[in-house]
Amino acid sequence: MRLTIGSKLNTIIVLFGLLGIGGSIFFASYNFISNQQDLLRKGVQDVASLIAGRIRSEMSDIAGRARTLGAASLEDFGSRADKLRFIQENLAVDKRLIGMTVYRQERGQFLPAWRIPHPEFEKKDLLKQKNFEELDQKHPLDFVHASKGNLAFTAAFLADKTPIIRMAIPFVKKKTGEFSQLIVLELHQQEISKFFSDSTLYTSYL
């Protein structure tokens, strides 16, 4: 069967039509994906800035609370036990804090003056004296850096593999401008990571 000129023209027109439709779909899809990526990038930038602000605010609040409790240790109490009990009771109401130590500089090195564990972790035998000492040995902080007025951080794990963040905070300043006492906090990493829980899409993209 021979095709007539009309049939050939109709076939060519249909082919060009299909090519045009396919091309339109391709370019529409390409532009849509490109636009989505641009929107996602912008969203990531906005959320990253928001998260950074939240973390700065949260860490500032934690540091302020630690300095308040540290200042309480300099006050006069009926006994040392009363002082430590007062600090521990205040430490217990903050889920972010699981331990606190004040270090004093003696003969050129920082030594622990006192340590306070969160009652919940103390009951689990996760933050007793030996546990604090193991954290100092296995996950040391840069006290030299902190003594110059800077914050110092390091990641660590408790004996049951609970992830924590250790943070050193300058506390008592000497006339020379350096700090002779530092506060070290053991922070619950899971509580800190909640800052990211409502931004999973963007942090996954990052």
Short mmCIF file of C-alpha atoms in Angstrom, two decimals:
data_model
loop_
_atom_site.label_atom_id
_atom_site.label_comp_id
_atom_site.label_asym_id
_atom_site.label_seq_id
_atom_site.Cartn_x
_atom_site.Cartn_y
_atom_site.Cartn_z
CA MET A 1 0.00 0.00 0.00
CA ARG A 2 1.45 3.30 -1.10
CA LEU A 3 1.08 6.36 1.08
CA THR A 4 -0.41 9.40 -0.49
CA ILE A 5 1.17 12.81 -0.17
CA GLY A 6 -1.57 13.79 2.29
CA SER A 7 -0.85 10.76 4.50
CA LYS A 8 2.87 11.52 4.48
CA LEU A 9 2.23 15.11 5.46
CA ASN A 10 -0.09 14.02 8.27
CA THR A 11 2.57 11.58 9.52
CA ILE A 12 5.24 14.27 9.49
CA ILE A 13 2.93 16.71 11.29
CA VAL A 14 2.14 14.10 13.98
CA LEU A 15 5.83 13.32 14.47
CA PHE A 16 6.71 16.99 14.86
CA GLY A 17 3.79 17.38 17.22
CA LEU A 18 5.01 14.50 19.40
CA LEU A 19 8.54 15.89 19.37
CA GLY A 20 7.21 19.30 20.41
CA ILE A 21 5.16 17.83 23.25
CA GLY A 22 8.14 15.73 24.42
CA GLY A 23 10.44 18.72 24.29
CA SER A 24 7.98 20.85 26.24
CA ILE A 25 7.68 18.19 28.93
CA PHE A 26 11.47 17.85 29.14
CA PHE A 27 12.12 21.58 29.49
CA ALA A 28 9.22 22.00 31.93
CA SER A 29 10.58 19.17 34.10
CA TYR A 30 14.12 20.54 33.89
CA ASN A 31 13.01 24.03 34.90
CA PHE A 32 10.83 22.63 37.72
CA ILE A 33 13.73 20.60 39.17
CA SER A 34 16.09 23.53 38.78
CA ASN A 35 13.64 25.85 40.54
CA GLN A 36 13.13 23.29 43.31
CA GLN A 37 16.88 23.06 43.87
CA ASP A 38 17.16 26.84 43.98
CA LEU A 39 14.33 26.99 46.51
CA LEU A 40 15.93 24.23 48.56
CA ARG A 41 19.29 26.01 48.54
CA LYS A 42 17.63 29.21 49.71
CA GLY A 43 15.75 27.26 52.36
CA VAL A 44 19.00 25.66 53.54
CA GLN A 45 20.68 29.05 53.81
CA ASP A 46 17.76 30.49 55.77
CA VAL A 47 17.49 27.48 58.08
CA ALA A 48 21.28 27.29 58.58
CA SER A 49 21.26 30.91 59.70
CA LEU A 50 18.30 30.24 61.99
CA ILE A 51 19.89 27.13 63.52
CA ALA A 52 23.20 28.95 64.06
CA GLY A 53 21.35 31.71 65.89
CA ARG A 54 19.47 29.21 68.03
CA ILE A 55 22.65 27.35 68.93
CA ARG A 56 24.44 30.58 69.87
CA SER A 57 21.48 31.59 72.03
CA GLU A 58 21.23 28.14 73.65
CA MET A 59 24.96 27.88 74.35
CA SER A 60 24.96 31.41 75.75
CA ASP A 61 22.11 30.43 78.08
CA ILE A 62 23.95 27.27 79.17
CA ALA A 63 27.15 29.22 79.80
CA GLY A 64 25.24 31.85 81.79
CA ARG A 65 23.59 29.19 83.91
CA ALA A 66 26.94 27.49 84.53
CA ARG A 67 28.53 30.77 85.65
CA THR A 68 25.61 31.38 88.02
CA LEU A 69 26.09 27.96 89.62
CA GLY A 70 29.83 28.49 89.65
CA ALA A 71 29.38 31.82 91.42
CA ALA A 72 27.27 30.04 94.04
CA SER A 73 30.28 27.88 94.84
CA LEU A 74 32.17 31.02 95.88
CA GLU A 75 29.51 31.96 98.44
CA ASP A 76 29.63 30.99 102.09
CA PHE A 77 27.47 27.99 103.07
CA GLY A 78 27.04 26.21 106.36
CA SER A 79 29.20 23.38 105.05
CA ARG A 80 30.81 22.17 101.83
CA ALA A 81 28.15 19.45 101.61
CA ASP A 82 25.37 22.07 101.69
CA LYS A 83 27.10 24.01 98.91
CA LEU A 84 27.44 20.96 96.65
CA ARG A 85 23.87 19.86 97.39
CA PHE A 86 22.57 23.29 96.39
CA ILE A 87 24.47 23.17 93.09
CA GLN A 88 23.35 19.62 92.35
CA GLU A 89 19.69 20.44 93.00
CA ASN A 90 19.89 23.31 90.51
CA LEU A 91 21.78 21.15 88.04
CA ALA A 92 19.04 18.51 88.23
CA VAL A 93 16.32 20.79 86.82
CA ASP A 94 18.16 21.30 83.51
CA LYS A 95 18.03 18.28 81.18
CA ARG A 96 20.86 19.68 79.06
CA LEU A 97 23.40 19.46 81.90
CA ILE A 98 24.58 16.10 83.15
CA GLY A 99 27.73 17.11 85.00
CA MET A 100 29.77 20.12 86.09
CA THR A 101 33.35 20.61 87.29
CA VAL A 102 35.28 23.67 88.41
CA TYR A 103 39.02 23.59 87.66
CA ARG A 104 41.55 25.82 89.43
CA GLN A 105 45.01 26.60 88.19
CA GLU A 106 47.67 25.35 90.58
CA ARG A 107 51.38 25.36 89.81
CA GLY A 108 50.76 25.85 86.10
CA GLN A 109 48.10 23.18 85.59
CA PHE A 110 44.31 23.02 85.99
CA LEU A 111 43.09 20.63 88.67
CA PRO A 112 39.46 19.83 89.63
CA ALA A 113 38.29 21.74 92.71
CA TRP A 114 34.91 19.99 92.83
CA ARG A 115 32.64 17.93 90.58
CA ILE A 116 28.85 17.66 90.53
CA PRO A 117 26.98 14.96 88.54
CA HIS A 118 23.32 15.08 87.56
CA PRO A 119 21.49 12.87 90.13
CA GLU A 120 19.98 10.67 87.39
CA PHE A 121 23.38 9.84 85.90
CA GLU A 122 24.95 9.44 89.32
CA LYS A 123 22.35 6.78 90.21
CA LYS A 124 23.23 4.92 87.00
CA ASP A 125 26.92 4.91 88.01
CA LEU A 126 27.76 6.87 84.87
CA LEU A 127 29.22 10.01 86.45
CA LYS A 128 31.10 9.15 89.59
CA GLN A 129 34.60 10.36 90.38
CA LYS A 130 36.29 7.68 88.27
CA ASN A 131 34.01 8.48 85.31
CA PHE A 132 34.97 12.16 85.42
CA GLU A 133 38.64 11.17 85.52
CA GLU A 134 38.20 8.86 82.52
CA LEU A 135 36.57 11.67 80.55
CA ASP A 136 39.53 13.93 81.35
CA GLN A 137 41.96 11.26 80.16
CA LYS A 138 40.15 10.03 77.04
CA HIS A 139 38.48 13.29 75.94
CA PRO A 140 40.61 16.19 77.24
CA LEU A 141 39.69 19.80 76.65
CA ASP A 142 42.09 22.55 75.59
CA PHE A 143 42.43 24.38 78.91
CA VAL A 144 45.17 26.66 77.55
CA HIS A 145 42.76 27.90 74.89
CA ALA A 146 39.95 28.31 77.44
CA SER A 147 42.20 30.14 79.94
CA LYS A 148 42.64 32.91 77.34
CA GLY A 149 38.91 33.66 77.42
CA ASN A 150 37.69 31.23 74.75
CA LEU A 151 35.15 28.43 74.84
CA ALA A 152 36.50 24.93 74.21
CA PHE A 153 34.50 21.92 73.01
CA THR A 154 35.02 18.22 72.44
CA ALA A 155 32.75 15.23 71.80
CA ALA A 156 32.81 12.30 74.21
CA PHE A 157 30.93 9.20 75.37
CA LEU A 158 29.86 7.95 78.77
CA ALA A 159 30.50 4.37 79.83
CA ASP A 160 27.14 3.23 78.37
CA LYS A 161 28.01 4.90 75.01
CA THR A 162 25.72 7.89 75.64
CA PRO A 163 27.11 10.69 73.44
CA ILE A 164 27.89 13.93 75.25
CA ILE A 165 29.51 17.28 74.51
CA ARG A 166 32.16 18.66 76.86
CA MET A 167 32.39 22.44 77.08
CA ALA A 168 34.99 24.51 78.95
CA ILE A 169 33.93 28.03 80.01
CA PRO A 170 36.24 30.76 81.37
CA PHE A 171 35.19 31.57 84.94
CA VAL A 172 37.53 33.54 87.23
CA LYS A 173 39.83 36.10 85.60
CA LYS A 174 43.28 37.09 86.84
CA LYS A 175 44.78 40.57 86.71
CA THR A 176 46.91 39.43 83.78
CA GLY A 177 43.76 38.94 81.71
CA GLU A 178 43.93 35.15 81.69
CA PHE A 179 41.56 32.91 83.64
CA SER A 180 42.65 30.94 86.70
CA GLN A 181 39.40 29.00 87.05
CA LEU A 182 37.37 27.21 84.40
CA ILE A 183 33.98 25.52 84.41
CA VAL A 184 33.61 22.29 82.46
CA LEU A 185 30.12 21.11 81.58
CA GLU A 186 29.08 17.66 80.39
CA LEU A 187 26.14 18.28 78.04
CA HIS A 188 23.52 15.78 76.89
CA GLN A 189 24.09 15.60 73.14
CA GLN A 190 20.55 14.37 72.45
CA GLU A 191 19.09 17.48 74.08
CA ILE A 192 21.41 19.70 72.02
CA SER A 193 20.53 17.89 68.78
CA LYS A 194 16.86 18.82 69.24
CA PHE A 195 17.78 22.16 67.66
CA PHE A 196 17.87 20.30 64.33
CA SER A 197 14.78 18.11 64.74
CA ASP A 198 12.41 20.52 62.97
CA SER A 199 14.80 21.05 60.02
CA THR A 200 15.47 17.46 58.93
CA LEU A 201 14.86 18.13 55.22
CA TYR A 202 17.42 20.92 55.05
CA THR A 203 20.06 19.29 57.23
CA SER A 204 19.73 16.10 55.12
CA TYR A 205 20.32 18.22 52.02
CA LEU A 206 23.45 19.68 53.63
#
